[in-house]
mmCIF file of C-alpha atoms and ligand atoms in Angstrom:
data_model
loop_
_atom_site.group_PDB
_atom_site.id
_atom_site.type_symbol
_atom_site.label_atom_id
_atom_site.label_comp_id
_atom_site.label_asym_id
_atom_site.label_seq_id
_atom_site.Cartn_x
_atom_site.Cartn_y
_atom_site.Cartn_z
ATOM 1 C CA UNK A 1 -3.278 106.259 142.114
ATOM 2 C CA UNK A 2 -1.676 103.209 140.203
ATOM 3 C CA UNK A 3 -3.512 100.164 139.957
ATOM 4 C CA UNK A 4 -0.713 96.970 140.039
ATOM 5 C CA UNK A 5 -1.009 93.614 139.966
ATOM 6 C CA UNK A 6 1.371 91.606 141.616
ATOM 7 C CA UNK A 7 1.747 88.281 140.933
ATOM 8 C CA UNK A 8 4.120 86.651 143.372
ATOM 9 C CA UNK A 9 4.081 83.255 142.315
ATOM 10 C CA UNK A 10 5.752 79.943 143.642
ATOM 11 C CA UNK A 11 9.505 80.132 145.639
ATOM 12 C CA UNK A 12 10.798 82.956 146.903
ATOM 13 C CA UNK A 13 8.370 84.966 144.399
ATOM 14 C CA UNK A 14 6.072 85.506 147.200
ATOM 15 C CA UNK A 15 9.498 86.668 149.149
ATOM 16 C CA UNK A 16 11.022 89.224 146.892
ATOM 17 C CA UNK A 17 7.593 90.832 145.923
ATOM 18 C CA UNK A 18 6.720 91.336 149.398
ATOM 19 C CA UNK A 19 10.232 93.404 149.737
ATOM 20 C CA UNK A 20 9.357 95.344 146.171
ATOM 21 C CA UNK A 21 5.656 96.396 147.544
ATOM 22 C CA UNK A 22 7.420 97.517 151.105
ATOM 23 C CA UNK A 23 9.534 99.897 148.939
ATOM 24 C CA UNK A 24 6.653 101.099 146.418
ATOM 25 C CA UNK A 25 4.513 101.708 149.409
ATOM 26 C CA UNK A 26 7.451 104.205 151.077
ATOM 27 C CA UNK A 27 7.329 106.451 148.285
ATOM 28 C CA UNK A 28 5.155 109.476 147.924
ATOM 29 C CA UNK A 29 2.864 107.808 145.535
ATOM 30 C CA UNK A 30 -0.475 105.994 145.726
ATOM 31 C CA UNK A 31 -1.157 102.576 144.723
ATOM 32 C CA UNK A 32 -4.391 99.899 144.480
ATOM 33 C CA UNK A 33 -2.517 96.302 144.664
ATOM 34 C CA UNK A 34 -3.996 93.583 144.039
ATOM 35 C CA UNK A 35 -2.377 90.086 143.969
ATOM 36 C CA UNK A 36 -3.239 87.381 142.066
ATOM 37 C CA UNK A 37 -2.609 83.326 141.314
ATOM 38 C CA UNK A 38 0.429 82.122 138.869
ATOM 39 C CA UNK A 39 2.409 78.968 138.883
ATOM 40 C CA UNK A 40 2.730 75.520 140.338
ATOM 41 C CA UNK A 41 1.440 76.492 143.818
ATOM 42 C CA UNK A 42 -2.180 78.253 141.589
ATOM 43 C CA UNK A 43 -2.457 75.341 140.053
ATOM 44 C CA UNK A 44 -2.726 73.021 142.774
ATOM 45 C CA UNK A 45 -5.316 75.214 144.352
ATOM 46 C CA UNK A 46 -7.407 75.955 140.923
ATOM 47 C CA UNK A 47 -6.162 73.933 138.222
ATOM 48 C CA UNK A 48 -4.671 76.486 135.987
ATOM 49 C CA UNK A 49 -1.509 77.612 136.765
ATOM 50 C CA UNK A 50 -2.411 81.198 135.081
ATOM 51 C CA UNK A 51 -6.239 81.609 135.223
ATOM 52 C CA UNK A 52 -8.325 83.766 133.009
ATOM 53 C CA UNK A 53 -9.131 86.196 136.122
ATOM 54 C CA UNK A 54 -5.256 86.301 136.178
ATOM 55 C CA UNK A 55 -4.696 87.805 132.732
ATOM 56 C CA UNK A 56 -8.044 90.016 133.263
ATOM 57 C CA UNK A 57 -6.730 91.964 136.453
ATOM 58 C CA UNK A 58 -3.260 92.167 134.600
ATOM 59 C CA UNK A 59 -5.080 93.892 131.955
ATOM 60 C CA UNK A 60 -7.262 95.825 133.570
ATOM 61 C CA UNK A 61 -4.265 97.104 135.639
ATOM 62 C CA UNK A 62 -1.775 100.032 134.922
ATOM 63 C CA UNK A 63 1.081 97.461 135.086
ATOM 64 C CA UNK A 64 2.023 94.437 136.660
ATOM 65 C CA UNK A 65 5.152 93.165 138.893
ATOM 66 C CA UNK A 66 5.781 88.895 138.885
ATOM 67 C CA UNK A 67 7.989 87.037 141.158
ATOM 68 C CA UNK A 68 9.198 83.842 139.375
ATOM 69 C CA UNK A 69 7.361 80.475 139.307
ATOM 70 C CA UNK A 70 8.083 76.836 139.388
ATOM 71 C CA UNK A 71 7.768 74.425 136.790
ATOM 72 C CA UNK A 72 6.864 71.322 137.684
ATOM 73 C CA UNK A 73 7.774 67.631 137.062
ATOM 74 C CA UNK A 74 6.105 66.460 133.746
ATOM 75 C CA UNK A 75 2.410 67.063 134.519
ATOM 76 C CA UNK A 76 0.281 66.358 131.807
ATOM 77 C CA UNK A 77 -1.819 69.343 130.381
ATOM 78 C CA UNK A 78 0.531 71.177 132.548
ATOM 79 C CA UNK A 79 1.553 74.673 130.725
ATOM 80 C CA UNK A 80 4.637 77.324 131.380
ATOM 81 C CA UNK A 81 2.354 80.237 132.248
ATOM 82 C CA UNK A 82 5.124 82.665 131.696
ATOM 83 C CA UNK A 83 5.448 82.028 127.306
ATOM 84 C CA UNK A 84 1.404 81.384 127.841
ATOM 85 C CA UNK A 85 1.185 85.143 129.886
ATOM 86 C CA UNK A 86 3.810 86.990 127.152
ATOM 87 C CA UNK A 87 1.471 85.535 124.331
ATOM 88 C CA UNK A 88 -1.702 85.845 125.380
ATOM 89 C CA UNK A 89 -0.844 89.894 126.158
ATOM 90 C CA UNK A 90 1.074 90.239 123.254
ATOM 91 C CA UNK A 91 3.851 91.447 125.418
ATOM 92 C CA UNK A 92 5.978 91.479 122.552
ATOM 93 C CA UNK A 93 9.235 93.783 123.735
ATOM 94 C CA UNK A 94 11.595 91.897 126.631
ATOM 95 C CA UNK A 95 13.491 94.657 127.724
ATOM 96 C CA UNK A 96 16.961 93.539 129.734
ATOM 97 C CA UNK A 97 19.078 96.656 130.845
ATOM 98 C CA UNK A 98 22.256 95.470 132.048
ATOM 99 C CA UNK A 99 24.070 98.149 134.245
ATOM 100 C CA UNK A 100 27.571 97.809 136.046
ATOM 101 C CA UNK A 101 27.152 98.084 139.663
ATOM 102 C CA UNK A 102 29.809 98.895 142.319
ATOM 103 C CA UNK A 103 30.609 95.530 143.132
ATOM 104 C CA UNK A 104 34.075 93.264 142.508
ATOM 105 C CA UNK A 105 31.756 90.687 140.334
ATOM 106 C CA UNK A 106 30.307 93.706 138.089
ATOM 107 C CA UNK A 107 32.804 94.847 135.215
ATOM 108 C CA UNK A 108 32.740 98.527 135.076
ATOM 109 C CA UNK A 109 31.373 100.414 132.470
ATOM 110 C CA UNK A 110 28.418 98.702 130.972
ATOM 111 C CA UNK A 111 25.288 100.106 130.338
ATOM 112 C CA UNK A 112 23.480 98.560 128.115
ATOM 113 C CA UNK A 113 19.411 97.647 126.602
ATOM 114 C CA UNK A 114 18.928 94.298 125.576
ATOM 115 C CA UNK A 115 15.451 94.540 123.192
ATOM 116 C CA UNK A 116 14.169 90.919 122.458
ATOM 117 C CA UNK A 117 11.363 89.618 120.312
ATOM 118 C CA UNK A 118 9.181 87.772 122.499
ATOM 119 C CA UNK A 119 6.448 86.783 120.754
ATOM 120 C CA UNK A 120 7.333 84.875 117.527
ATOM 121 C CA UNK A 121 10.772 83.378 115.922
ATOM 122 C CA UNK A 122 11.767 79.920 116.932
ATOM 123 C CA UNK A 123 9.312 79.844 120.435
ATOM 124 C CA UNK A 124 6.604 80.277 117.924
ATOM 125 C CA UNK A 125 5.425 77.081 119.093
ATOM 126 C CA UNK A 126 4.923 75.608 115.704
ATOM 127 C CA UNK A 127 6.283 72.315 116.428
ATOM 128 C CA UNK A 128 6.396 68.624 114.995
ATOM 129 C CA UNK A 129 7.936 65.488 114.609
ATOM 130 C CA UNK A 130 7.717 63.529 111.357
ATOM 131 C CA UNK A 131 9.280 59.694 110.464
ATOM 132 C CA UNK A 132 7.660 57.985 113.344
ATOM 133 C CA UNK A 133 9.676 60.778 115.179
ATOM 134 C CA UNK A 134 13.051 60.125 113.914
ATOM 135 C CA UNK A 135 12.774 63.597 112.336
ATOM 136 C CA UNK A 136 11.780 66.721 114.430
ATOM 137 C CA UNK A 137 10.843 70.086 113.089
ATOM 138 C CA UNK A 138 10.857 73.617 114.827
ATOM 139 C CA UNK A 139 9.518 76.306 112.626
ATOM 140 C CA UNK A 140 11.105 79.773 112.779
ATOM 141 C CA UNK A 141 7.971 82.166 112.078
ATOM 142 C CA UNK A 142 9.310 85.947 111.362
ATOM 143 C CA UNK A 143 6.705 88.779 110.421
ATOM 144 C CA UNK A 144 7.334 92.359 109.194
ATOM 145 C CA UNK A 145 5.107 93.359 111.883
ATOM 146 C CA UNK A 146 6.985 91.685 114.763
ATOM 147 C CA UNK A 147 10.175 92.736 113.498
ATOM 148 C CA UNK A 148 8.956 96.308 112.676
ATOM 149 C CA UNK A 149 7.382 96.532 115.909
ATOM 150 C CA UNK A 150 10.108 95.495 117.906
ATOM 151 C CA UNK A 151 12.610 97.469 115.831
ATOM 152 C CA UNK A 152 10.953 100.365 116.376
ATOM 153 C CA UNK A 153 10.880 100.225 120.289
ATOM 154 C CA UNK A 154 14.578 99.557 120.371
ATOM 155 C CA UNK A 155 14.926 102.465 118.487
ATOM 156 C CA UNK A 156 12.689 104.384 120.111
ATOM 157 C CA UNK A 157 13.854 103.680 123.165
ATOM 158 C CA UNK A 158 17.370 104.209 122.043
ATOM 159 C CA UNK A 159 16.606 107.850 121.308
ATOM 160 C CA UNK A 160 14.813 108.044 124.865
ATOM 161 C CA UNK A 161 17.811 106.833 126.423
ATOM 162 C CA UNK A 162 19.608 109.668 124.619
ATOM 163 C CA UNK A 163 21.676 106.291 122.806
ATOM 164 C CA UNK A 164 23.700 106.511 120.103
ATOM 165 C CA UNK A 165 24.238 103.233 118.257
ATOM 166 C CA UNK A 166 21.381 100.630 117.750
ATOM 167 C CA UNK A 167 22.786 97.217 117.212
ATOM 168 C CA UNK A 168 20.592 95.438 115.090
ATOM 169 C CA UNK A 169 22.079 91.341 115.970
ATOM 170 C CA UNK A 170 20.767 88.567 113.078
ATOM 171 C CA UNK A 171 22.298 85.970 111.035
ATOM 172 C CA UNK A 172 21.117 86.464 107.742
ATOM 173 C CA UNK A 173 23.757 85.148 106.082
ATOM 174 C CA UNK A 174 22.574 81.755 107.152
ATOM 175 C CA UNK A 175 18.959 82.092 107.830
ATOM 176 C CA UNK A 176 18.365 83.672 104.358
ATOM 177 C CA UNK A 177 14.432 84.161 104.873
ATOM 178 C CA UNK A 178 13.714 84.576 108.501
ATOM 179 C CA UNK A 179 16.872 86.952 109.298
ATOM 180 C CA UNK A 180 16.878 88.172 106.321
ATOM 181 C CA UNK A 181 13.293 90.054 106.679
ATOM 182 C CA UNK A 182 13.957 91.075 109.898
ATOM 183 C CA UNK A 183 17.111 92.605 108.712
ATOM 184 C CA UNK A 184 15.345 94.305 105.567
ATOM 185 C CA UNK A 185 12.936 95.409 108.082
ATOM 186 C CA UNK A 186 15.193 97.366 110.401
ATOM 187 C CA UNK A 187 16.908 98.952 107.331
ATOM 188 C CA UNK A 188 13.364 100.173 106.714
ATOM 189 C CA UNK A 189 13.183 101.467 109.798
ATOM 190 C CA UNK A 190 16.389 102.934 111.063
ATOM 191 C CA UNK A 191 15.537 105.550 107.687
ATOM 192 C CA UNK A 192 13.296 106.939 110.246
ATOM 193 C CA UNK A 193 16.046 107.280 113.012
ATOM 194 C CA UNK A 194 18.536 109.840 111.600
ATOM 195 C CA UNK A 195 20.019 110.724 114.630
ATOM 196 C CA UNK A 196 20.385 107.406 115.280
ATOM 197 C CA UNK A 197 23.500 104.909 113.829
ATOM 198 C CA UNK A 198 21.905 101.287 113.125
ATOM 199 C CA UNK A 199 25.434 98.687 113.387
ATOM 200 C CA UNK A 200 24.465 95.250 112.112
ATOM 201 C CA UNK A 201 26.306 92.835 114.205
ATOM 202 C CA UNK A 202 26.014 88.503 113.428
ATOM 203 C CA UNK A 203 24.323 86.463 116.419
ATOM 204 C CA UNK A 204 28.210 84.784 116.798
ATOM 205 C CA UNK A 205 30.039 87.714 116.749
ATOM 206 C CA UNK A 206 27.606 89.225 118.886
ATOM 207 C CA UNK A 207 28.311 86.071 121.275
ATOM 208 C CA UNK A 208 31.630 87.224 121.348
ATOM 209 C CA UNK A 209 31.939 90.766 121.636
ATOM 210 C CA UNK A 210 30.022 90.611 124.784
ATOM 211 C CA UNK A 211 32.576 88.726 126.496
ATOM 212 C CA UNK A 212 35.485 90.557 125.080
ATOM 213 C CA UNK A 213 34.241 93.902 125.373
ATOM 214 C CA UNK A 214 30.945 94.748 126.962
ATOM 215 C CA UNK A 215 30.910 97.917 127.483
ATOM 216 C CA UNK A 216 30.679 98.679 123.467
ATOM 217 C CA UNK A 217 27.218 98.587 123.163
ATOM 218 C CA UNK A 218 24.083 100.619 124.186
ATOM 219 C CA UNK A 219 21.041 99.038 122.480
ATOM 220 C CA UNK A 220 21.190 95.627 121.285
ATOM 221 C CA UNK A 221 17.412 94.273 119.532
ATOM 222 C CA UNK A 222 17.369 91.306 118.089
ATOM 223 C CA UNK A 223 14.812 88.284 117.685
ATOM 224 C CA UNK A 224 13.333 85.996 120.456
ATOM 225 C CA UNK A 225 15.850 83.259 120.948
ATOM 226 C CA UNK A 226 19.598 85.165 120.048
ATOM 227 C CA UNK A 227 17.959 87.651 122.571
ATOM 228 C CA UNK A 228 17.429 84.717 125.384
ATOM 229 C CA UNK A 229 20.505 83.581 125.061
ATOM 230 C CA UNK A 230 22.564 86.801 124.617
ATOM 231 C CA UNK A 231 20.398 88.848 127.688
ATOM 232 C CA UNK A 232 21.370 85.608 129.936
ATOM 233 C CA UNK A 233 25.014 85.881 129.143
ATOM 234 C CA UNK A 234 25.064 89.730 129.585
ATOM 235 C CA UNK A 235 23.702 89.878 132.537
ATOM 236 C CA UNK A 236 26.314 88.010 134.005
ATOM 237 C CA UNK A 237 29.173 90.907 133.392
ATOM 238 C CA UNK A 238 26.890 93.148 135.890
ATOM 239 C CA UNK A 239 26.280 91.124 139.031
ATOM 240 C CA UNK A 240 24.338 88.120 137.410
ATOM 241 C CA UNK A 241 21.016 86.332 138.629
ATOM 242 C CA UNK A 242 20.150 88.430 141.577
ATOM 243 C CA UNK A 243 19.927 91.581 140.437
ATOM 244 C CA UNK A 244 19.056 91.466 136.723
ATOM 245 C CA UNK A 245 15.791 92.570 136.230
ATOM 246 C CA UNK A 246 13.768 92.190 132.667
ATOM 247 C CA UNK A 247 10.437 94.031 131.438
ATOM 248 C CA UNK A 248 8.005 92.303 129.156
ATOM 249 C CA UNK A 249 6.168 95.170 127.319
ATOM 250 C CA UNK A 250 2.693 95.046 124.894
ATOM 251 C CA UNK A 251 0.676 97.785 122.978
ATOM 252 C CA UNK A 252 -0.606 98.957 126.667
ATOM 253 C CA UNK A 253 -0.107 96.130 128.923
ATOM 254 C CA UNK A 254 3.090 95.717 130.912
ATOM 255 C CA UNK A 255 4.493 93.105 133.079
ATOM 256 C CA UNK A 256 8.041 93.459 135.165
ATOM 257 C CA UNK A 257 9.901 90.863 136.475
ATOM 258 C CA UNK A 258 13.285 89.336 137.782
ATOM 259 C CA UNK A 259 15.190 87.177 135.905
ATOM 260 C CA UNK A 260 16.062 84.639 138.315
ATOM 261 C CA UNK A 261 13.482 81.288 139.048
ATOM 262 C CA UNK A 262 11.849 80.259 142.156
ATOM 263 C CA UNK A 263 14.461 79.670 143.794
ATOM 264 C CA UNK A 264 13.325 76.720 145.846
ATOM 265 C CA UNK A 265 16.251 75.715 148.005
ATOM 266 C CA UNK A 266 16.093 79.372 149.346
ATOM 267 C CA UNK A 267 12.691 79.863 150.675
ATOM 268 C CA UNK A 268 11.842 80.750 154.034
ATOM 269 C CA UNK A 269 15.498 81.159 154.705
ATOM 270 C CA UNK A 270 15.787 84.922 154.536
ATOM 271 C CA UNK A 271 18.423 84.484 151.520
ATOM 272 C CA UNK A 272 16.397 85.626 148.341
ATOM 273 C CA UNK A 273 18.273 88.849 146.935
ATOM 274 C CA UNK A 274 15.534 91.042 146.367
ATOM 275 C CA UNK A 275 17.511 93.541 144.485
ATOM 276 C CA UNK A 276 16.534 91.744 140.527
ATOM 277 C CA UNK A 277 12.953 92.900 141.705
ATOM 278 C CA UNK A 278 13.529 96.099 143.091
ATOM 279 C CA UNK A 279 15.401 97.156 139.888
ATOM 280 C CA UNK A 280 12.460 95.634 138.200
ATOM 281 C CA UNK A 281 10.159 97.634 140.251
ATOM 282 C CA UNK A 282 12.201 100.581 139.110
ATOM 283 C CA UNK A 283 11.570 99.975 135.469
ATOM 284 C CA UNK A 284 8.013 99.670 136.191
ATOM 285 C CA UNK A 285 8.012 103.312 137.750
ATOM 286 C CA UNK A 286 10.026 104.163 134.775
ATOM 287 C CA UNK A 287 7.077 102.989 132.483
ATOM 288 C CA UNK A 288 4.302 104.597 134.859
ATOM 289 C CA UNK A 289 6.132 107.884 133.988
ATOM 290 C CA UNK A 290 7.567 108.573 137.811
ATOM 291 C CA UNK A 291 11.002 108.816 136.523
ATOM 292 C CA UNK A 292 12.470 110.754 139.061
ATOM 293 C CA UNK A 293 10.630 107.906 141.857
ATOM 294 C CA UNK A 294 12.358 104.923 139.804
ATOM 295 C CA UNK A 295 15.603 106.734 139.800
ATOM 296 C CA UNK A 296 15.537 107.208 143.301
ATOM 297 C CA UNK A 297 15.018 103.819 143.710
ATOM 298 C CA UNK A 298 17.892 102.489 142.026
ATOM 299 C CA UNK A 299 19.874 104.814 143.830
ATOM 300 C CA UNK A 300 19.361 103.763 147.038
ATOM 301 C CA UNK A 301 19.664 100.065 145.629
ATOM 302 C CA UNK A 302 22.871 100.778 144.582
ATOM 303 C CA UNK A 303 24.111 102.626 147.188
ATOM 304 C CA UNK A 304 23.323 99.240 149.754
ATOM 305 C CA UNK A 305 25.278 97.377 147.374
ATOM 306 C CA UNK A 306 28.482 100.134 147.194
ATOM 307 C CA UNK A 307 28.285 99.773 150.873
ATOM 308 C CA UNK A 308 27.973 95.528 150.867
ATOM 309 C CA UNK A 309 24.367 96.348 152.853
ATOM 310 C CA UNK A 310 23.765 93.173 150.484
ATOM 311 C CA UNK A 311 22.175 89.226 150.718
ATOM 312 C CA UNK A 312 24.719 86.537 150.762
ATOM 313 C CA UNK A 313 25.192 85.837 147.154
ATOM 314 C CA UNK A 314 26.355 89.510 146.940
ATOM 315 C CA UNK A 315 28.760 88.658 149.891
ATOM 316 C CA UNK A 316 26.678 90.642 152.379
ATOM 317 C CA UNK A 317 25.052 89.427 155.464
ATOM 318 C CA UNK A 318 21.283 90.829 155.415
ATOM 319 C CA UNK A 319 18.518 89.058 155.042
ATOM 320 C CA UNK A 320 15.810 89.966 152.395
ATOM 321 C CA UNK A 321 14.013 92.067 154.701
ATOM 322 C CA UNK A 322 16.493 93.725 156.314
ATOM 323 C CA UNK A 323 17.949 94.732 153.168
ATOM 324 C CA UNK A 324 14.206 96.017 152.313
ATOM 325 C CA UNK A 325 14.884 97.616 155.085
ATOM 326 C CA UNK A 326 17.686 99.510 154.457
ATOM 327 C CA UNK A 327 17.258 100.343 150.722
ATOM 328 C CA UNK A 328 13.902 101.867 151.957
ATOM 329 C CA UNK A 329 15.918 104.002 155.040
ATOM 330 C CA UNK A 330 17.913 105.235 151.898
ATOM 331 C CA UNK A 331 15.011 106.297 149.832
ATOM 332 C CA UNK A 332 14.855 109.588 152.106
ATOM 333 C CA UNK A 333 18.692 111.002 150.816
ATOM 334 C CA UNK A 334 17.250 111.579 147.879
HETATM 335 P P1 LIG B 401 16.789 79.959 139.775
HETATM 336 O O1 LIG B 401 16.939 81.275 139.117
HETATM 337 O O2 LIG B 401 15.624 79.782 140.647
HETATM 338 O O3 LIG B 401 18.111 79.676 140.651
HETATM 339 C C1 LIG B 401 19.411 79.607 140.079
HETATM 340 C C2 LIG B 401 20.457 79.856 141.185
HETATM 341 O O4 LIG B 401 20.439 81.227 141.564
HETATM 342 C C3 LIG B 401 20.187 79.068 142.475
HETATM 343 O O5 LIG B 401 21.416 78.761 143.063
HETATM 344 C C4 LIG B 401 19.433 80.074 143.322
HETATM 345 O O6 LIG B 401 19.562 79.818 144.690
HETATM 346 C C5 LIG B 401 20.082 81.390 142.925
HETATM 347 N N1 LIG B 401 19.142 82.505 142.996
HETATM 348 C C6 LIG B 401 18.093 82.752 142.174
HETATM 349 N N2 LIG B 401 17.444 83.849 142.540
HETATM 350 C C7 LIG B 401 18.083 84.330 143.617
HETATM 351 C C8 LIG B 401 17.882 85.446 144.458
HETATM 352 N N3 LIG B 401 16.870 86.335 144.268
HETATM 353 N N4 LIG B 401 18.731 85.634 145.505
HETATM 354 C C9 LIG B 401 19.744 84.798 145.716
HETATM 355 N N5 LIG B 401 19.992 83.718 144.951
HETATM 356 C C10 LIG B 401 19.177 83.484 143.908
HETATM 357 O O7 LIG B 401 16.839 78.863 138.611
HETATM 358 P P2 LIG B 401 16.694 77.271 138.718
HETATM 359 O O8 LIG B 401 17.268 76.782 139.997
HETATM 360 O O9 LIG B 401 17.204 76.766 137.451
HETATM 361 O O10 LIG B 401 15.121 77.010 138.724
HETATM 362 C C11 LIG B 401 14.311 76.915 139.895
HETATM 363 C C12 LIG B 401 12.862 76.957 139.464
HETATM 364 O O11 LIG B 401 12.563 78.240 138.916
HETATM 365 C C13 LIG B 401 12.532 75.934 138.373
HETATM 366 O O12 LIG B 401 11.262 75.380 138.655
HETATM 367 C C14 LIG B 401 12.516 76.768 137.107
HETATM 368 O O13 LIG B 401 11.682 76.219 136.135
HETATM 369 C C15 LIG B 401 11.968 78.082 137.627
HETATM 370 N N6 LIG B 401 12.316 79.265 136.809
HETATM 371 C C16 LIG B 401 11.363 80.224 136.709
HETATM 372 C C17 LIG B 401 11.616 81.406 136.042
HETATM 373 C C18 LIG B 401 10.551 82.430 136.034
HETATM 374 O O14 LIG B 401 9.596 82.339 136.768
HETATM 375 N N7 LIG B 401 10.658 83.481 135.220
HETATM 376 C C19 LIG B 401 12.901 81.663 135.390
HETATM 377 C C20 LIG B 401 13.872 80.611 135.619
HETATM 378 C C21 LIG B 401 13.573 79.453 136.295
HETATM 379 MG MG1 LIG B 402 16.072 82.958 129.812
#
């Protein structure tokens, strides 16, 4: 028996984890949900959009599965409970496989782990303004033990995977101090990783070998805001928003999630892909240890999409549940 949390949040959260606990529930395993309040829509009803009891039950749980949530007009007070949730769990590893899927907007070929830092570098939070704010100052906090910590679960990971290459993605040519350590670090650390080839790539070039060929890398870690911006523009060579699913990952505390938002425009209207969270669900399974159950999965995920069985921004015509619908019918060719 798992214990899960889900936390659907505002939008079409509340949609697409519906369709991911309708698929969880058809396979042969047992799980205790419980849901629980995040977002815009919990904080109109308690005053905190992510509430203590929130971040107990996601602890006390074996993992946890969030929809998306909406951030509101300036509301004073008013936090993003997503950077407070990864930071007050210490879910320091975003993990952001990017797979090609059968489907004329996916390039072919790719397969590829995306391992950010998600806990300290520039969305430290160590903010200021100075000359009656004509001067503004972000400060970039690297540690040892962020960077080694991270490093070591894309490597780690990397040998899981049965990976090859880890790119290690910095720009310590510029940012002397902060890149710098977290490039000594992983030289440290790949010594540990014989089988393993550590490539150091620069944060531009990076930028641009994505786009020119994709399908180069297998494991790319590198620190919190490169790995924003470089997991958003990867995701885009493998079907983009709707199916890209992400993993935020601490000592033994685990959240999964979709990429996309809330989605507002699309509520109620049957529209919401809930592929991104089905994939996510699959990591999640991965993570529990039912490998061969989050494999099967994303197989029948992909096979709806092979066959078009698909929402509208995939070019299909199903709605979210009846593509629920059919990804669980396909669970049973496994
Ligand atoms: P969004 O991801 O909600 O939507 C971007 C575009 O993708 C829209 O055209 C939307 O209709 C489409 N889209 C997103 N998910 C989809 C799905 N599952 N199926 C089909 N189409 C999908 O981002 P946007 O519009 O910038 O933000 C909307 C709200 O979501 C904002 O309040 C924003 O702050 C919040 N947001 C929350 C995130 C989270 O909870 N992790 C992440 C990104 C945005
Ligand atoms: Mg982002």
């Amino acid at each position: 028996m798992y214990k899960i949390t889900l936390l659907p949040g505002d939008g079409i959260g509340p949609e697409v984890i519906a369709a991911a606990r309708e698929a969880l529930t058809a396979l042969p395993l047992e799980w205790d949900f419980t849901e629980c309040g995040i977002g815009y829509g919990e904080y109109q009803r308690s005053g905190s959009p992510l509430p203590d009891s929130t971040l107990q039950a996601i602890r006390n749980a074996d993992a946890a599965l969030f929809g998306a949530v909406t951030t509101p007009p300036n509301i004073p007070n008013y936090f993003s409970p997503v950077v407070r949730m990864r930071q007050s769990l210490d879910l320091y590893a975003n993990l952001r496989p990017n797979r090609s899927i059968q489907h004329p907007s996916s390039r072919a070929s790719i397969d590829m782990l995306i391992v950010r830092e998600n806990t300290e570098g520039l969305y430290s939070g160590i903010e200021r303004t100075e000359d009656d704010g004509n001067r503004a100052i972000t400060e970039r906090v690297i540690t040892r033990k962020g960077s080694e910590r991270i490093l070591r679960k894309a490597f780690d990971t990397a040998r899981q995977l049965g990976r090859k290459t880890v790119h290690v993605v910095h720009k310590a040519n510029v940012l002397r101090q902060t890149c710098g350590l977290f490039r000594a670090t992983a030289l440290e650390v790949a010594k540990d990783y014989p089988d393993l080839t550590m490539q150091e790539m620069l944060v531009d070039t990076c930028a641009m070998e994505l786009v020119r060929a994709p399908e180069q890398f297998e494991v790319i870690v590198t620190t919190n805001l490169f790995g924003d911006i470089l997991s958003d523009e990867a995701c885009m060579f493998v079907g983009g928003l709707g199916v890209a699913a992400s993993g935020n990952i601490g000592a033994d505390v685990a959240v999964f999630e979709p990429v996309h938002g809330s989605a507002p425009t699309l509520v109620g209207t049957g529209k919401a892909n809930p592929t991104a969270t089905f994939f996510a669900a699959a990591m999640m399974l991965d993570y529990l240890g039912e490998k061969e159950q989050a494999a099967r999965l994303k197989t029948a995920v992909e096979a709806c999409i092979a066959e078009g069985q698909v929402t509208p921004d995939l070019g299909g015509s199903l709605t979210t549940s009846e593509m629920t619908k059919t990804v669980i019918g396909k669970l049973g060719n496994w």
